[in-house]
Short mmCIF file of C-alpha atoms in Angstrom, two decimals:
data_model
loop_
_atom_site.label_atom_id
_atom_site.label_comp_id
_atom_site.label_asym_id
_atom_site.label_seq_id
_atom_site.Cartn_x
_atom_site.Cartn_y
_atom_site.Cartn_z
CA ASN A 1 4.60 17.97 10.01
CA ALA A 2 3.20 17.48 6.88
CA GLY A 3 2.48 13.58 5.85
CA VAL A 4 3.63 12.46 2.94
CA MET A 5 2.57 14.50 0.18
CA GLN A 6 2.49 13.45 -3.26
CA ASN A 7 1.15 16.09 -6.79
CA PRO A 8 -0.39 16.33 -8.31
CA ARG A 9 -3.24 14.83 -7.07
CA HIS A 10 -5.47 13.99 -10.63
CA LEU A 11 -3.01 13.63 -14.09
CA VAL A 12 -4.48 13.23 -17.80
CA ARG A 13 -2.24 12.21 -20.68
CA ARG A 14 -2.69 11.97 -24.38
CA ARG A 15 -1.63 8.37 -25.12
CA GLY A 16 1.97 9.20 -25.89
CA GLN A 17 3.00 11.77 -23.77
CA GLU A 18 4.48 12.18 -20.90
CA ALA A 19 3.92 12.08 -17.45
CA ARG A 20 5.77 13.31 -13.75
CA LEU A 21 4.34 11.97 -9.88
CA ARG A 22 6.54 13.89 -7.51
CA CYS A 23 6.00 13.15 -4.12
CA SER A 24 7.96 14.61 -1.07
CA PRO A 25 7.97 11.62 1.74
CA MET A 26 7.41 12.57 6.07
CA LYS A 27 10.18 15.10 7.75
CA GLY A 28 13.74 12.57 8.85
CA HIS A 29 12.68 10.13 6.10
CA SER A 30 14.42 8.58 3.44
CA HIS A 31 13.38 5.80 2.44
CA VAL A 32 11.17 5.63 -0.37
CA TYR A 33 8.48 3.66 -1.92
CA TRP A 34 5.90 3.68 -5.49
CA TYR A 35 3.14 1.98 -5.72
CA ARG A 36 0.35 0.84 -7.69
CA GLN A 37 -3.16 0.49 -8.12
CA LEU A 38 -5.63 -0.79 -11.34
CA PRO A 39 -8.60 -0.96 -11.13
CA GLU A 40 -10.04 -3.73 -8.44
CA GLU A 41 -6.95 -4.88 -7.54
CA GLY A 42 -3.96 -4.62 -4.79
CA LEU A 43 -1.56 -1.67 -5.20
CA LYS A 44 1.81 -4.09 -6.38
CA PHE A 45 4.21 -2.52 -5.32
CA MET A 46 7.53 -0.58 -8.28
CA VAL A 47 10.14 0.87 -6.67
CA TYR A 48 12.59 1.36 -2.88
CA LEU A 49 14.45 4.09 -2.92
CA GLN A 50 17.25 5.91 -1.02
CA LYS A 51 18.21 8.92 -1.89
CA GLU A 52 20.61 9.23 -5.19
CA ASN A 53 20.25 5.42 -4.89
CA ILE A 54 17.86 2.92 -6.43
CA ILE A 55 17.71 0.45 -4.38
CA ASP A 56 14.56 -2.20 -5.33
CA GLU A 57 12.90 -1.72 -9.49
CA SER A 58 12.02 -5.10 -9.52
CA GLY A 59 8.54 -3.61 -9.33
CA MET A 60 9.14 -1.45 -12.63
CA PRO A 61 8.17 -1.92 -15.79
CA LYS A 62 11.29 -2.30 -17.98
CA GLU A 63 10.63 -0.12 -20.61
CA ARG A 64 9.00 3.31 -20.69
CA PHE A 65 9.79 4.01 -16.80
CA SER A 66 12.04 5.77 -14.19
CA ALA A 67 12.26 7.02 -10.52
CA GLU A 68 14.86 8.90 -8.80
CA PHE A 69 15.12 10.37 -5.19
CA PRO A 70 17.71 13.81 -6.23
CA LYS A 71 19.95 14.84 -2.46
CA GLU A 72 17.07 17.70 -3.05
CA GLY A 73 14.25 17.82 -4.00
CA PRO A 74 11.30 15.66 -3.82
CA SER A 75 11.16 12.21 -6.01
CA ILE A 76 9.49 11.52 -9.21
CA LEU A 77 8.04 8.94 -11.16
CA ARG A 78 8.66 9.42 -14.78
CA ILE A 79 6.26 7.43 -17.30
CA GLN A 80 7.17 8.28 -21.00
CA GLN A 81 5.02 8.35 -23.83
CA VAL A 82 1.99 7.33 -22.22
CA VAL A 83 -0.46 4.18 -22.47
CA ARG A 84 -5.20 4.05 -21.77
CA GLY A 85 -2.74 0.81 -20.12
CA ASP A 86 -1.43 2.94 -17.52
CA SER A 87 -4.05 4.37 -16.05
CA ALA A 88 -4.42 3.79 -12.78
CA ALA A 89 -3.56 5.30 -8.88
CA TYR A 90 -0.18 5.91 -8.21
CA PHE A 91 0.81 5.88 -4.39
CA CYS A 92 4.19 6.88 -2.69
CA ALA A 93 5.26 5.69 0.49
CA SER A 94 7.78 6.78 3.39
CA SER A 95 10.06 5.49 6.12
CA LEU A 96 12.54 6.07 8.47
CA SER A 97 13.77 3.35 7.65
CA THR A 98 13.57 -0.76 6.47
CA GLY A 99 12.39 -3.63 8.23
CA ASN A 100 9.49 -3.49 11.11
CA THR A 101 8.69 -0.09 9.82
CA GLU A 102 5.72 1.63 9.32
CA ALA A 103 5.50 2.53 5.76
CA PHE A 104 3.47 5.86 5.22
CA PHE A 105 1.33 6.92 2.34
CA GLY A 106 0.07 9.54 -0.03
CA GLN A 107 -2.61 10.09 -1.10
CA GLY A 108 -1.97 9.09 -4.88
CA THR A 109 -1.74 10.18 -7.68
CA ARG A 110 -4.98 9.14 -10.00
CA LEU A 111 -3.16 9.45 -13.52
CA THR A 112 -5.79 9.45 -16.79
CA VAL A 113 -4.47 8.42 -20.37
CA VAL A 114 -6.86 9.46 -22.77
CA ASP B 1 0.67 -15.71 -8.60
CA GLN B 2 -1.55 -14.15 -6.36
CA GLN B 3 0.09 -14.56 -2.81
CA VAL B 4 -1.43 -12.21 -0.20
CA LYS B 5 -5.71 -13.08 -0.85
CA GLN B 6 -8.48 -11.47 0.51
CA ASN B 7 -10.81 -13.81 -0.99
CA SER B 8 -14.17 -11.28 0.62
CA PRO B 9 -14.68 -7.87 -2.10
CA SER B 10 -17.05 -6.52 0.55
CA LEU B 11 -18.44 -6.98 3.82
CA SER B 12 -21.81 -4.63 5.41
CA VAL B 13 -22.28 -5.12 9.65
CA GLN B 14 -24.55 -3.31 12.01
CA GLU B 15 -23.01 -0.94 14.56
CA GLY B 16 -21.77 -2.10 17.05
CA ARG B 17 -21.73 -5.29 15.49
CA ILE B 18 -17.87 -7.36 15.38
CA SER B 19 -16.36 -7.62 12.19
CA ILE B 20 -14.59 -9.83 11.04
CA LEU B 21 -11.59 -9.31 8.29
CA ASN B 22 -10.20 -11.70 6.48
CA CYS B 23 -7.00 -12.11 4.76
CA ASP B 24 -5.22 -15.50 3.50
CA TYR B 25 -1.17 -15.87 2.63
CA THR B 26 0.68 -18.85 1.19
CA ASN B 27 4.14 -17.21 1.32
CA SER B 28 5.53 -18.40 3.92
CA MET B 29 8.89 -16.39 4.13
CA PHE B 30 6.09 -12.94 4.44
CA ASP B 31 7.35 -12.06 9.02
CA TYR B 32 5.60 -9.74 9.49
CA PHE B 33 1.58 -8.18 8.71
CA LEU B 34 -0.30 -5.07 8.11
CA TRP B 35 -3.99 -4.06 7.90
CA TYR B 36 -4.67 -1.21 6.21
CA LYS B 37 -7.35 1.10 6.18
CA LYS B 38 -7.59 4.09 2.38
CA TYR B 39 -11.15 5.97 2.11
CA PRO B 40 -12.34 7.01 -1.66
CA ALA B 41 -9.48 9.12 -2.81
CA GLU B 42 -7.12 9.10 0.06
CA GLY B 43 -3.82 6.86 0.08
CA PRO B 44 -3.83 4.21 3.07
CA THR B 45 -3.24 4.35 6.50
CA PHE B 46 -2.12 2.38 9.17
CA LEU B 47 -3.39 0.18 11.56
CA ILE B 48 -2.09 -2.26 12.77
CA SER B 49 0.31 -5.26 12.23
CA ILE B 50 1.70 -8.27 13.68
CA SER B 51 4.76 -10.30 13.81
CA SER B 52 4.99 -13.98 13.70
CA ILE B 53 6.02 -14.16 16.23
CA LYS B 54 3.49 -13.95 18.50
CA ASP B 55 -0.79 -14.41 17.06
CA LYS B 56 -1.97 -11.91 17.99
CA ASN B 57 -1.96 -8.04 18.83
CA GLU B 58 -4.31 -5.32 20.00
CA ASP B 59 -5.06 -1.84 19.87
CA GLY B 60 -7.91 -0.60 21.17
CA ARG B 61 -11.11 -1.62 19.02
CA PHE B 62 -8.25 -4.20 16.37
CA THR B 63 -7.26 -6.86 17.15
CA VAL B 64 -5.08 -9.44 14.53
CA PHE B 65 -5.43 -12.85 14.42
CA LEU B 66 -2.52 -15.75 13.13
CA ASN B 67 -2.95 -18.48 12.66
CA LYS B 68 0.80 -19.13 10.99
CA SER B 69 0.38 -23.32 10.35
CA ALA B 70 -2.74 -22.16 8.98
CA LYS B 71 -1.42 -18.94 7.17
CA HIS B 72 -4.03 -16.93 7.37
CA LEU B 73 -4.76 -13.82 9.78
CA SER B 74 -8.08 -11.63 10.09
CA LEU B 75 -8.25 -8.34 11.42
CA HIS B 76 -11.42 -8.11 14.44
CA ILE B 77 -14.02 -4.46 14.93
CA VAL B 78 -14.99 -4.46 18.74
CA PRO B 79 -17.83 -3.01 18.24
CA SER B 80 -17.79 -1.03 14.95
CA GLN B 81 -18.91 2.53 13.88
CA PRO B 82 -19.88 3.90 10.91
CA GLY B 83 -16.45 5.60 10.89
CA ASP B 84 -14.49 1.28 9.73
CA SER B 85 -16.77 2.19 6.76
CA ALA B 86 -13.84 2.00 3.54
CA VAL B 87 -11.84 -0.27 1.93
CA TYR B 88 -9.62 -2.95 3.58
CA PHE B 89 -6.31 -3.59 3.12
CA CYS B 90 -4.15 -6.85 4.53
CA ALA B 91 -0.48 -6.47 2.92
CA ALA B 92 2.51 -9.42 3.95
CA ARG B 93 6.78 -8.25 4.62
CA GLY B 94 9.30 -10.30 4.71
CA TYR B 95 12.65 -11.85 3.45
CA SER B 96 11.77 -12.87 0.48
CA GLY B 97 14.38 -12.72 -1.49
CA GLY B 98 16.66 -10.70 1.09
CA SER B 99 14.08 -7.81 0.57
CA ASN B 100 11.86 -6.99 3.99
CA TYR B 101 10.82 -3.68 2.82
CA LYS B 102 8.29 -4.85 0.38
CA LEU B 103 4.85 -4.04 1.06
CA THR B 104 2.30 -7.57 -0.55
CA PHE B 105 -1.02 -6.52 -1.66
CA GLY B 106 -4.26 -7.95 -1.25
CA LYS B 107 -6.90 -6.88 -3.20
CA GLY B 108 -8.56 -5.75 -0.30
CA THR B 109 -12.00 -6.03 1.26
CA LEU B 110 -14.36 -3.10 1.19
CA LEU B 111 -16.58 -2.64 5.07
CA THR B 112 -19.69 -1.01 4.96
CA VAL B 113 -21.08 -0.85 9.19
CA ASN B 114 -24.51 0.76 8.84
CA PRO B 115 -26.15 3.10 11.10
#
């Protein structure tokens, strides 16, 4: 049973380009969460999705960032017109349900904006 | 406003001794607490958790203690092993604003266990 799979592991983008980060949850998990870790910081919640629905995007910047979790395929975190401040590690987690259920994290995508 | 605080950025202990990692929180709506372990270039791995209705949870070498009145929890690792060297994140979850899924993380403590 594969864990949470994220790709790419490393992504380099020039300022102004688009970044697309992918996350395949654990088998059977229909709840996906995205977190961002800036240097020297803890992980910060960005968005919570279920299949075809955004449940909570309160942690996501209002502009340039979007997320989706289609009926088929992985969840995508999309960052348009990237800036240097977007450089961070982006982690995806999935869970079987909400509430007192542990979320399992992927290995993360390290985005570097040059 | 940091709701989960890990005030020690790093901790160094000798192999075989006890490691104690501390965490404080400010939000009284938190009712479930978790510890994650993270190696470099990997994602956080769940270690142990505790519900606010308990004050202790034990799993092998790992024990988490919760003091609700002080809004403080700690993770004890005994005996410590070199393989335990990693960054440890304290995280909390609660029904604040109706969300019981959102984890709030501390900044982490780097534990180094010396052979």
